[in-house]
Amino acid sequence: MTQILLQPAASDKPLEHFEKTIQQKVTQEVLSEFLTEEQLSQVQLIYGEDNVPVWGVIKSADLSNKRQWDKVQKGDVALFAGRTIYASGTVTLKLHNIDLAKKLWPDTEYPFEYIYFLNNIIQQNISKKELNSQIGYSINNPIQKFTVLDPETSQVLLEEYDSFNSTNVSDFTREFVALARKPLVRYEKYSRKEIHDIFEPHTKFTPQTGTWGIKGIIPLKEAPNDFVLFVTYGKKEAHHTFDEEININGLVNWQSQPKQKLGSKTVKRLIDHDHEKSNVYLLLRTASNDPRYIYMGKLAYVEHDLSKEEPVYFKWQILDWDLDKERASLLGIELVDEISDLTIVHASPSKELTLVPPPPKKKRNKKSQNSFKGRKVDFVQTNAKNKVVGDLGEMLVVQYEKDKLIEAGRPDLADDVEHSSDLIGDGLGYDIKSYTPDGEVKYIEVKATVGDIYTPYYLTLREVLFSQEKKNSYYLYRVYNINDNPEFCIYQGDLTDQLVLEPTQYKVYP
């Protein structure tokens, strides 16, 4: 009766072995150096002239692996377990051969001398919790020991999963490796190779060289606006000592490579990062005696220093931040109370605004919305500096409104211009209450950014609804280039008729 073999193969070495001797298989020319004539004849009878998928297990100190291997029979089904059950294969032959094991897997401390040959290798994607439940194991059993299930338990799985008995050998898709390899989990530690294998397993990894072996900023090939950032505290490079830190709110001061300037292609792409459309992953190494990196989470661009380059200084926000100082210290991370400011906002309230016509409304089709074209986004949700930008924009508009009313001969109305968001707070749907020279009320919402007029910004649902409710007296003042020569344009009335509003969040009901 067919038995099921639970074969753990999740860490770096076993996965390399799987790729080398299962996916790529072993040539009969190699096998012929180590097999007897009788064994070689059996191989040729089963495989013809084809290459052979080969696997093996070590003896183990308590001989438990050998005892399990002794139970293995022709026709049994091996299940390879990583993050999931990611592959299966049918046993065709087994043999004990230390020399063959050393030839096939020379990079192991102990030889995988108890060998079995396979056929009918099939990609699977079965939850380990699901499989554990089927066979009566604890659902959190990690499947870390080579085990041959008894015939009765094996039959339960064979009846549940028809794919084990399929006669169609499948090609392994790109998703296969992701099912096998260590998943990306926040605050877990990873080697560079493990991170490489998660993101680009089908590219070559070379330690201490190449893109993944040494670089600190890695753009992902299949998602070109996604990046992986490797950060090492206190690292020195090209006469520059990196001074990087994280504060108690999850704000990160980070520096680019020493030779990169503000106009560098990679730097411009990072400045244009939109956290709602693409991802930047932060890997942090804190200890010189541990080569592994802690995965801290995804980042959102906050700001960069306009006065420094080679390297360029950035500030990022770690999304969904949940660490306090005590928990961070357990990871070897020291959180600071405040991080140093960057040179961002140069304008002052005394600077004059220049009124320009609004740009024409552009129809955005589905393709352009999903093209992942990088754009500068002021990350208002978590960045206190953006509040400085917003407040400055509002003060410039307040002064502009007062000046215009005085020019129109209405100093009395100028005195009544109200900075409502400062006086009452946010949430009104507008920031400033002003007047026309005829005394009609103007409700003004101000949106200010460091970037140009095409920099996206956020509107709340309340602000959009207020523009519809008060469309005859509602104005949006769009202030931009606030660091240099600030300009603004005006939209009056219902904003949904004049602007492209792109949903970034949804409230969901069953």
Coordinates of C-alpha atoms in Angstrom, one line a residue:
M1 CA 0.0 0.0 0.0
T2 CA 1.3 3.5 -0.9
Q3 CA 2.8 5.5 2.0
I4 CA 3.3 9.2 2.3
L5 CA 6.8 10.6 3.1
L6 CA 6.9 14.0 4.8
Q7 CA 10.2 15.5 3.6
P8 CA 11.2 18.8 5.1
A9 CA 13.1 21.1 2.8
A10 CA 12.7 24.7 3.7
S11 CA 16.1 26.3 4.5
D12 CA 18.7 27.5 2.1
K13 CA 20.7 24.3 1.6
P14 CA 17.8 21.9 1.1
L15 CA 16.2 24.3 -1.3
E16 CA 19.5 24.6 -3.3
H17 CA 19.6 20.8 -3.3
F18 CA 16.0 20.6 -4.5
E19 CA 16.7 22.9 -7.4
K20 CA 19.9 21.1 -8.3
T21 CA 18.9 17.4 -8.0
I22 CA 15.1 17.4 -8.3
Q23 CA 14.3 20.3 -10.6
Q24 CA 17.4 20.1 -12.7
K25 CA 17.8 16.4 -12.1
V26 CA 21.0 14.2 -12.2
T27 CA 22.5 12.9 -15.4
Q28 CA 22.9 9.1 -15.7
E29 CA 26.5 9.8 -16.6
V30 CA 27.1 11.0 -13.1
L31 CA 25.1 8.1 -11.6
S32 CA 27.0 5.6 -13.6
E33 CA 30.2 6.5 -11.6
F34 CA 28.6 5.3 -8.3
L35 CA 25.9 2.7 -9.1
T36 CA 26.4 -1.0 -9.6
E37 CA 25.5 -2.5 -13.0
E38 CA 22.3 -3.9 -11.6
Q39 CA 21.3 -0.5 -10.1
L40 CA 22.1 1.3 -13.3
S41 CA 20.1 -1.2 -15.3
Q42 CA 17.1 -0.5 -13.0
V43 CA 17.5 3.3 -13.6
Q44 CA 17.6 2.8 -17.4
L45 CA 14.6 0.6 -17.3
I46 CA 12.6 3.3 -15.3
Y47 CA 13.9 6.5 -16.9
G48 CA 15.2 5.4 -20.3
E49 CA 17.9 8.0 -21.2
D50 CA 16.3 10.8 -19.1
N51 CA 17.9 12.5 -16.2
V52 CA 16.8 11.4 -12.7
P53 CA 15.4 13.4 -9.8
V54 CA 17.4 12.3 -6.7
W55 CA 17.0 13.0 -3.0
G56 CA 18.6 11.9 0.2
V57 CA 18.5 12.1 4.0
I58 CA 21.3 12.0 6.6
K59 CA 21.6 9.1 9.0
S60 CA 20.9 11.3 12.1
A61 CA 22.5 10.8 15.5
D62 CA 19.6 8.7 16.9
L63 CA 19.2 6.8 13.6
S64 CA 15.6 7.9 13.3
N65 CA 16.1 9.0 9.7
K66 CA 17.5 5.6 8.8
R67 CA 14.6 3.8 10.4
Q68 CA 12.2 5.9 8.5
W69 CA 14.1 5.4 5.2
D70 CA 14.1 1.7 5.8
K71 CA 10.2 1.9 5.5
V72 CA 10.3 3.6 2.1
Q73 CA 9.0 1.5 -0.8
K74 CA 8.7 1.9 -4.5
G75 CA 5.5 3.8 -5.3
D76 CA 5.5 5.8 -2.1
V77 CA 4.7 9.6 -2.5
A78 CA 7.2 12.1 -1.1
L79 CA 5.8 15.5 0.0
F80 CA 8.3 18.4 0.2
A81 CA 7.5 20.8 3.0
G82 CA 8.7 24.4 3.1
R83 CA 6.3 27.3 3.8
T84 CA 3.7 25.0 2.3
I85 CA 3.7 21.6 0.8
Y86 CA 5.2 22.8 -2.4
A87 CA 6.0 19.6 -4.4
S88 CA 5.4 15.9 -4.5
G89 CA 7.1 13.0 -6.3
T90 CA 6.8 9.2 -6.6
V91 CA 9.6 6.9 -5.3
T92 CA 11.0 4.6 -7.9
L93 CA 14.2 3.3 -6.3
K94 CA 16.2 3.7 -3.1
L95 CA 19.8 2.9 -2.2
H96 CA 22.5 3.7 0.4
N97 CA 25.5 5.3 -1.1
I98 CA 27.8 7.7 0.8
D99 CA 30.0 8.5 -2.2
L100 CA 27.1 9.4 -4.4
A101 CA 25.8 11.7 -1.6
K102 CA 29.1 13.5 -1.3
K103 CA 29.2 14.0 -5.1
L104 CA 25.6 15.4 -5.3
W105 CA 25.6 17.4 -2.1
P106 CA 29.3 18.2 -1.3
D107 CA 28.4 21.3 0.8
T108 CA 26.9 19.4 3.8
E109 CA 28.5 18.5 7.1
Y110 CA 26.9 15.0 7.1
P111 CA 26.3 13.1 3.9
F112 CA 22.7 12.6 2.7
E113 CA 23.6 9.0 2.3
Y114 CA 20.1 7.4 2.4
I115 CA 19.0 8.1 -1.1
Y116 CA 15.8 7.7 -3.0
F117 CA 15.0 8.4 -6.7
L118 CA 11.8 10.0 -7.8
N119 CA 9.5 10.4 -10.8
N120 CA 6.4 12.4 -11.5
I121 CA 7.5 15.6 -9.8
I122 CA 4.4 17.8 -9.4
Q123 CA 4.1 21.3 -8.1
Q124 CA 1.8 21.6 -5.1
N125 CA 0.4 24.3 -2.9
I126 CA -1.1 22.8 0.2
S127 CA -1.3 24.6 3.5
K128 CA 0.7 22.7 6.2
K129 CA -2.1 23.5 8.6
E130 CA -4.6 21.9 6.3
L131 CA -2.4 18.8 5.9
N132 CA -1.8 18.5 9.6
S133 CA -5.5 18.7 10.2
Q134 CA -6.1 15.9 7.7
I135 CA -3.7 13.5 9.5
G136 CA -4.6 14.4 13.1
Y137 CA -1.4 16.4 13.9
S138 CA -1.3 19.7 15.7
I139 CA -2.2 22.3 13.0
N140 CA 1.0 24.2 13.9
N141 CA 3.2 21.2 13.4
P142 CA 6.1 22.7 11.4
I143 CA 7.0 19.4 9.6
Q144 CA 10.7 19.4 10.5
K145 CA 11.4 15.7 10.6
F146 CA 11.6 13.2 7.8
T147 CA 8.6 10.9 8.5
V148 CA 7.0 8.0 6.7
L149 CA 3.3 8.0 7.6
D150 CA 1.5 4.7 8.3
P151 CA -0.6 3.2 5.4
E152 CA -3.9 4.2 7.0
T153 CA -3.0 7.8 7.5
S154 CA -1.3 7.9 4.1
Q155 CA -4.6 6.7 2.5
V156 CA -6.5 9.6 4.0
L157 CA -4.2 12.0 2.2
L158 CA -4.2 10.1 -1.1
E159 CA -8.0 10.1 -1.2
E160 CA -8.1 13.8 -0.3
Y161 CA -5.5 15.0 -2.8
D162 CA -5.9 13.5 -6.3
S163 CA -2.9 15.5 -7.6
F164 CA -0.5 13.1 -5.7
N165 CA -1.5 10.4 -8.1
S166 CA -1.4 12.5 -11.3
T167 CA 0.5 11.0 -14.2
N168 CA 1.1 14.5 -15.7
V169 CA 4.5 15.9 -14.7
S170 CA 4.1 19.7 -14.2
D171 CA 6.5 22.5 -15.0
F172 CA 7.4 24.6 -11.9
T173 CA 6.1 28.1 -12.2
R174 CA 7.7 31.2 -10.8
E175 CA 5.4 31.1 -7.8
F176 CA 6.8 27.7 -6.8
V177 CA 9.9 29.0 -5.0
A178 CA 7.8 31.4 -3.0
L179 CA 5.8 28.5 -1.7
A180 CA 9.0 26.8 -0.6
R181 CA 11.1 29.5 0.8
K182 CA 11.0 31.3 4.1
P183 CA 8.3 33.9 4.1
L184 CA 8.9 37.6 4.7
V185 CA 7.8 38.3 8.3
R186 CA 8.2 41.6 10.1
Y187 CA 11.0 41.5 12.7
E188 CA 12.4 38.2 11.6
K189 CA 16.1 38.0 10.6
Y190 CA 17.3 37.1 7.1
S191 CA 20.5 36.6 5.3
R192 CA 21.0 38.5 2.0
K193 CA 20.5 35.2 0.1
E194 CA 17.2 34.5 1.9
I195 CA 15.9 38.0 0.9
H196 CA 17.2 37.4 -2.7
D197 CA 15.3 34.1 -2.8
I198 CA 12.1 35.7 -1.6
F199 CA 12.1 38.5 -4.2
E200 CA 14.1 37.2 -7.2
P201 CA 14.7 33.5 -6.7
H202 CA 15.3 32.9 -10.4
T203 CA 18.3 35.2 -10.6
K204 CA 21.8 34.3 -9.6
F205 CA 23.0 35.1 -6.1
T206 CA 26.7 35.5 -5.5
P207 CA 27.9 36.3 -1.9
Q208 CA 29.8 39.5 -1.4
T209 CA 29.4 40.7 -5.0
G210 CA 26.7 41.6 -7.6
T211 CA 23.4 43.3 -7.0
W212 CA 22.1 41.1 -4.2
G213 CA 25.4 40.2 -2.6
I214 CA 26.6 43.7 -1.7
K215 CA 24.4 46.6 -2.8
G216 CA 22.3 48.6 -0.4
I217 CA 19.6 49.8 -2.8
I218 CA 18.1 47.1 -5.0
P219 CA 15.3 47.8 -7.6
L220 CA 13.2 44.7 -8.2
K221 CA 13.2 43.6 -11.8
E222 CA 9.5 42.5 -12.0
A223 CA 8.3 45.6 -10.2
P224 CA 10.7 48.4 -11.2
N225 CA 9.2 50.9 -8.8
D226 CA 9.7 48.5 -5.8
F227 CA 13.0 48.6 -3.9
V228 CA 14.7 46.7 -1.2
L229 CA 16.9 48.8 1.1
F230 CA 19.7 47.1 3.1
V231 CA 20.8 49.3 6.0
T232 CA 23.7 48.6 8.3
Y233 CA 24.1 50.8 11.3
G234 CA 27.5 52.6 11.5
K235 CA 28.6 51.4 8.1
K236 CA 31.5 53.2 6.4
E237 CA 31.8 53.5 2.6
A238 CA 33.9 55.8 0.4
H239 CA 35.1 57.9 3.4
H240 CA 31.4 58.4 4.5
T241 CA 30.1 57.0 7.7
F242 CA 26.3 56.5 7.5
D243 CA 24.4 58.1 10.3
E244 CA 21.0 56.4 10.2
E245 CA 18.4 56.2 12.9
I246 CA 14.8 55.4 13.8
N247 CA 12.7 57.4 16.2
I248 CA 9.9 56.2 18.5
N249 CA 7.3 57.1 15.9
G250 CA 8.9 54.9 13.2
L251 CA 10.5 57.8 11.2
V252 CA 13.7 56.8 9.6
N253 CA 16.7 59.0 8.6
W254 CA 18.4 57.2 5.8
Q255 CA 21.2 58.1 3.3
S256 CA 21.6 57.0 -0.3
Q257 CA 24.9 55.6 -1.7
P258 CA 27.8 58.2 -1.2
K259 CA 28.2 58.9 -5.0
Q260 CA 24.5 59.6 -5.6
K261 CA 23.3 63.1 -6.3
L262 CA 19.8 64.7 -6.2
G263 CA 19.6 64.2 -10.0
S264 CA 20.6 60.5 -9.9
K265 CA 18.1 58.2 -11.5
T266 CA 17.6 56.0 -8.5
V267 CA 17.3 59.0 -6.1
K268 CA 14.6 60.5 -8.3
R269 CA 12.7 57.3 -8.3
L270 CA 12.9 57.1 -4.5
I271 CA 11.7 60.7 -4.2
D272 CA 8.8 59.9 -6.5
H273 CA 7.8 56.8 -4.5
D274 CA 4.1 56.4 -3.9
H275 CA 3.5 54.0 -1.0
E276 CA 0.0 53.2 -2.2
K277 CA 1.2 52.0 -5.6
S278 CA 4.6 50.5 -5.0
N279 CA 6.7 49.1 -2.1
V280 CA 10.0 49.9 -0.4
Y281 CA 11.2 47.2 1.9
L282 CA 13.5 48.0 4.8
L283 CA 16.1 45.4 6.0
L284 CA 18.2 46.6 9.0
R285 CA 21.4 45.1 10.3
T286 CA 22.3 46.3 13.8
A287 CA 25.1 44.0 15.0
S288 CA 28.5 43.7 13.4
N289 CA 28.8 40.0 14.5
D290 CA 25.6 39.0 12.9
P291 CA 25.4 39.2 9.1
R292 CA 21.6 38.9 9.1
Y293 CA 19.1 41.7 8.6
I294 CA 15.9 42.4 10.4
Y295 CA 12.9 43.0 8.2
M296 CA 11.3 46.2 9.6
G297 CA 8.4 46.6 7.1
K298 CA 7.4 48.8 4.2
L299 CA 8.3 52.4 3.9
A300 CA 6.6 55.6 2.7
Y301 CA 8.6 58.6 1.4
V302 CA 8.3 61.6 3.7
E303 CA 10.9 64.1 2.5
H304 CA 14.5 64.6 1.4
D305 CA 17.1 67.2 2.2
L306 CA 17.4 69.7 -0.6
S307 CA 20.8 71.0 0.5
K308 CA 22.8 67.7 0.6
E309 CA 23.9 65.2 -1.9
E310 CA 26.6 62.5 -2.2
P311 CA 24.8 61.0 -0.3
V312 CA 21.2 62.3 -0.5
Y313 CA 19.5 62.4 2.9
F314 CA 16.0 61.0 3.1
K315 CA 13.3 60.6 5.7
W316 CA 10.9 57.7 5.5
Q317 CA 8.0 56.5 7.6
I318 CA 7.8 52.8 8.5
L319 CA 4.2 51.9 7.7
D320 CA 2.0 50.3 10.4
W321 CA 4.6 51.1 13.1
D322 CA 4.1 49.1 16.3
L323 CA 7.4 49.1 18.2
D324 CA 8.2 50.8 21.5
K325 CA 11.7 51.2 23.0
E326 CA 11.5 48.0 25.1
R327 CA 10.5 45.7 22.2
A328 CA 12.9 47.4 19.8
S329 CA 15.8 46.8 22.3
L330 CA 15.1 43.1 22.3
L331 CA 15.8 43.3 18.5
G332 CA 19.0 45.2 19.2
I333 CA 17.5 48.5 17.9
E334 CA 17.9 51.7 19.8
L335 CA 15.0 54.1 19.1
V336 CA 15.7 57.8 19.5
D337 CA 13.1 60.3 20.7
E338 CA 13.7 62.7 17.8
I339 CA 15.6 62.5 14.6
S340 CA 17.5 65.4 13.0
D341 CA 15.6 67.7 10.7
L342 CA 16.3 67.9 7.1
T343 CA 16.5 71.2 5.1
I344 CA 13.0 71.1 3.5
V345 CA 10.9 74.3 3.9
H346 CA 12.6 77.5 2.9
A347 CA 9.6 79.8 2.2
S348 CA 8.3 82.2 4.8
P349 CA 4.8 83.7 5.3
S350 CA 6.1 87.1 4.0
K351 CA 6.7 85.5 0.6
E352 CA 4.2 86.5 -2.1
L353 CA 2.0 84.0 -3.9
T354 CA 1.7 84.1 -7.7
L355 CA -1.7 83.3 -9.2
V356 CA -1.7 81.2 -12.3
P357 CA -4.4 79.4 -14.3
P358 CA -5.1 75.8 -13.3
P359 CA -3.9 73.2 -15.7
P360 CA -6.4 71.5 -18.0
K361 CA -8.1 68.4 -16.5
K362 CA -6.6 65.3 -17.9
K363 CA -8.6 62.2 -18.4
R364 CA -6.8 59.3 -16.8
N365 CA -7.5 55.9 -18.3
K366 CA -7.1 52.6 -16.5
K367 CA -3.7 51.9 -18.0
S368 CA -2.2 55.2 -16.9
Q369 CA -3.6 54.7 -13.4
N370 CA -1.8 51.4 -13.0
S371 CA 1.4 52.3 -14.9
F372 CA 3.3 52.8 -11.6
K373 CA 4.8 56.0 -12.9
G374 CA 6.7 57.5 -10.0
R375 CA 5.3 60.8 -8.6
K376 CA 6.2 62.8 -5.6
V377 CA 3.7 62.3 -2.7
D378 CA 3.7 64.3 0.5
F379 CA 3.0 61.7 3.1
V380 CA 0.6 63.7 5.2
Q381 CA -0.7 60.9 7.3
T382 CA 2.4 60.4 9.4
N383 CA 4.7 63.3 8.6
A384 CA 4.7 66.3 11.0
K385 CA 6.8 68.2 8.5
N386 CA 4.0 68.1 6.0
K387 CA 1.9 69.9 8.6
V388 CA 4.5 72.7 8.4
V389 CA 4.1 72.8 4.6
G390 CA 0.3 72.8 5.0
D391 CA 0.3 75.5 7.7
L392 CA 2.7 77.6 5.6
G393 CA 0.4 77.4 2.6
E394 CA -2.6 78.4 4.6
M395 CA -0.7 81.4 6.1
L396 CA 0.3 82.5 2.6
V397 CA -3.3 82.3 1.4
V398 CA -4.6 84.2 4.4
Q399 CA -2.2 87.0 3.7
Y400 CA -3.1 86.9 0.0
E401 CA -6.8 87.2 0.8
K402 CA -6.3 90.1 3.1
D403 CA -4.0 92.0 0.6
K404 CA -6.6 91.6 -2.2
L405 CA -9.4 92.9 0.0
I406 CA -7.4 95.9 1.1
E407 CA -6.5 96.6 -2.6
A408 CA -10.3 96.4 -3.4
G409 CA -11.0 99.0 -0.7
R410 CA -12.4 96.6 1.8
P411 CA -10.0 96.7 4.8
D412 CA -13.1 96.0 7.0
L413 CA -13.5 92.6 5.4
A414 CA -9.8 92.0 5.4
D415 CA -9.9 92.2 9.2
D416 CA -12.6 89.5 9.2
V417 CA -10.6 86.9 7.2
E418 CA -10.5 83.8 9.5
H419 CA -7.9 81.1 9.6
S420 CA -10.6 78.6 10.5
S421 CA -8.5 75.4 10.7
D422 CA -6.1 77.1 13.1
L423 CA -8.9 78.6 15.2
I424 CA -11.3 75.7 15.3
G425 CA -9.3 72.7 14.0
D426 CA -9.4 70.4 11.0
G427 CA -12.5 68.6 9.8
L428 CA -14.6 71.6 8.8
G429 CA -14.2 70.9 5.1
Y430 CA -12.3 74.1 4.6
D431 CA -9.3 76.0 6.1
I432 CA -10.0 79.7 5.6
K433 CA -13.1 81.8 5.7
S434 CA -12.7 84.9 3.5
Y435 CA -14.9 87.3 1.5
T436 CA -15.4 88.7 -2.0
P437 CA -15.2 92.5 -2.3
D438 CA -19.0 92.4 -2.4
G439 CA -19.1 90.7 1.0
E440 CA -20.0 87.2 -0.1
V441 CA -18.5 84.4 2.0
K442 CA -15.7 82.3 0.5
Y443 CA -14.8 78.9 2.0
I444 CA -11.2 78.2 1.0
E445 CA -9.5 74.8 1.3
V446 CA -5.7 75.0 0.8
K447 CA -3.6 72.2 -0.5
A448 CA 0.1 72.9 -0.4
T449 CA 3.1 70.8 -1.6
V450 CA 6.8 71.2 -2.0
G451 CA 6.5 69.6 -5.5
D452 CA 5.1 71.1 -8.7
I453 CA 1.5 71.5 -9.7
Y454 CA 1.3 67.9 -10.8
T455 CA 2.2 66.5 -7.4
P456 CA -0.8 64.5 -6.1
Y457 CA -2.3 65.4 -2.8
Y458 CA -5.1 64.1 -0.6
L459 CA -8.7 65.3 -0.2
T460 CA -10.9 64.0 2.6
L461 CA -14.5 62.8 1.9
R462 CA -15.6 65.7 4.0
E463 CA -13.8 68.2 1.8
V464 CA -15.2 66.8 -1.4
L465 CA -18.8 66.8 0.0
F466 CA -18.4 70.3 1.3
S467 CA -17.3 71.5 -2.2
Q468 CA -20.6 70.0 -3.4
E469 CA -22.8 71.4 -0.6
K470 CA -21.3 74.9 -0.9
K471 CA -20.4 74.9 -4.6
N472 CA -21.3 78.6 -5.1
S473 CA -18.9 79.7 -2.3
Y474 CA -16.3 77.0 -2.2
Y475 CA -12.7 77.5 -3.4
L476 CA -9.7 75.2 -3.5
Y477 CA -6.4 77.1 -3.5
R478 CA -3.7 74.7 -4.9
V479 CA -0.3 76.0 -3.6
Y480 CA 2.9 74.4 -5.0
N481 CA 6.6 75.0 -5.3
I482 CA 6.4 76.3 -1.8
N483 CA 10.2 76.0 -1.2
D484 CA 11.1 78.3 -4.2
N485 CA 8.7 80.8 -5.8
P486 CA 5.3 79.6 -4.5
E487 CA 2.5 79.7 -7.1
F488 CA -1.2 78.7 -6.8
C489 CA -4.3 78.2 -8.9
I490 CA -7.9 78.3 -7.9
Y491 CA -10.7 75.8 -8.4
Q492 CA -14.2 77.1 -7.6
G493 CA -17.2 74.9 -6.9
D494 CA -17.8 71.1 -7.0
L495 CA -14.3 69.5 -7.1
T496 CA -15.6 66.3 -8.7
D497 CA -16.4 68.3 -11.9
Q498 CA -12.9 69.8 -12.2
L499 CA -10.4 67.2 -10.8
V500 CA -9.5 63.6 -11.2
L501 CA -10.2 62.0 -7.9
E502 CA -8.6 58.6 -7.5
P503 CA -9.8 56.3 -4.7
T504 CA -7.0 55.1 -2.4
Q505 CA -9.2 53.4 0.3
Y506 CA -12.6 51.8 0.5
K507 CA -15.0 51.3 3.3
V508 CA -16.3 47.7 3.0
Y509 CA -19.6 46.1 4.0
P510 CA -20.5 42.4 3.7

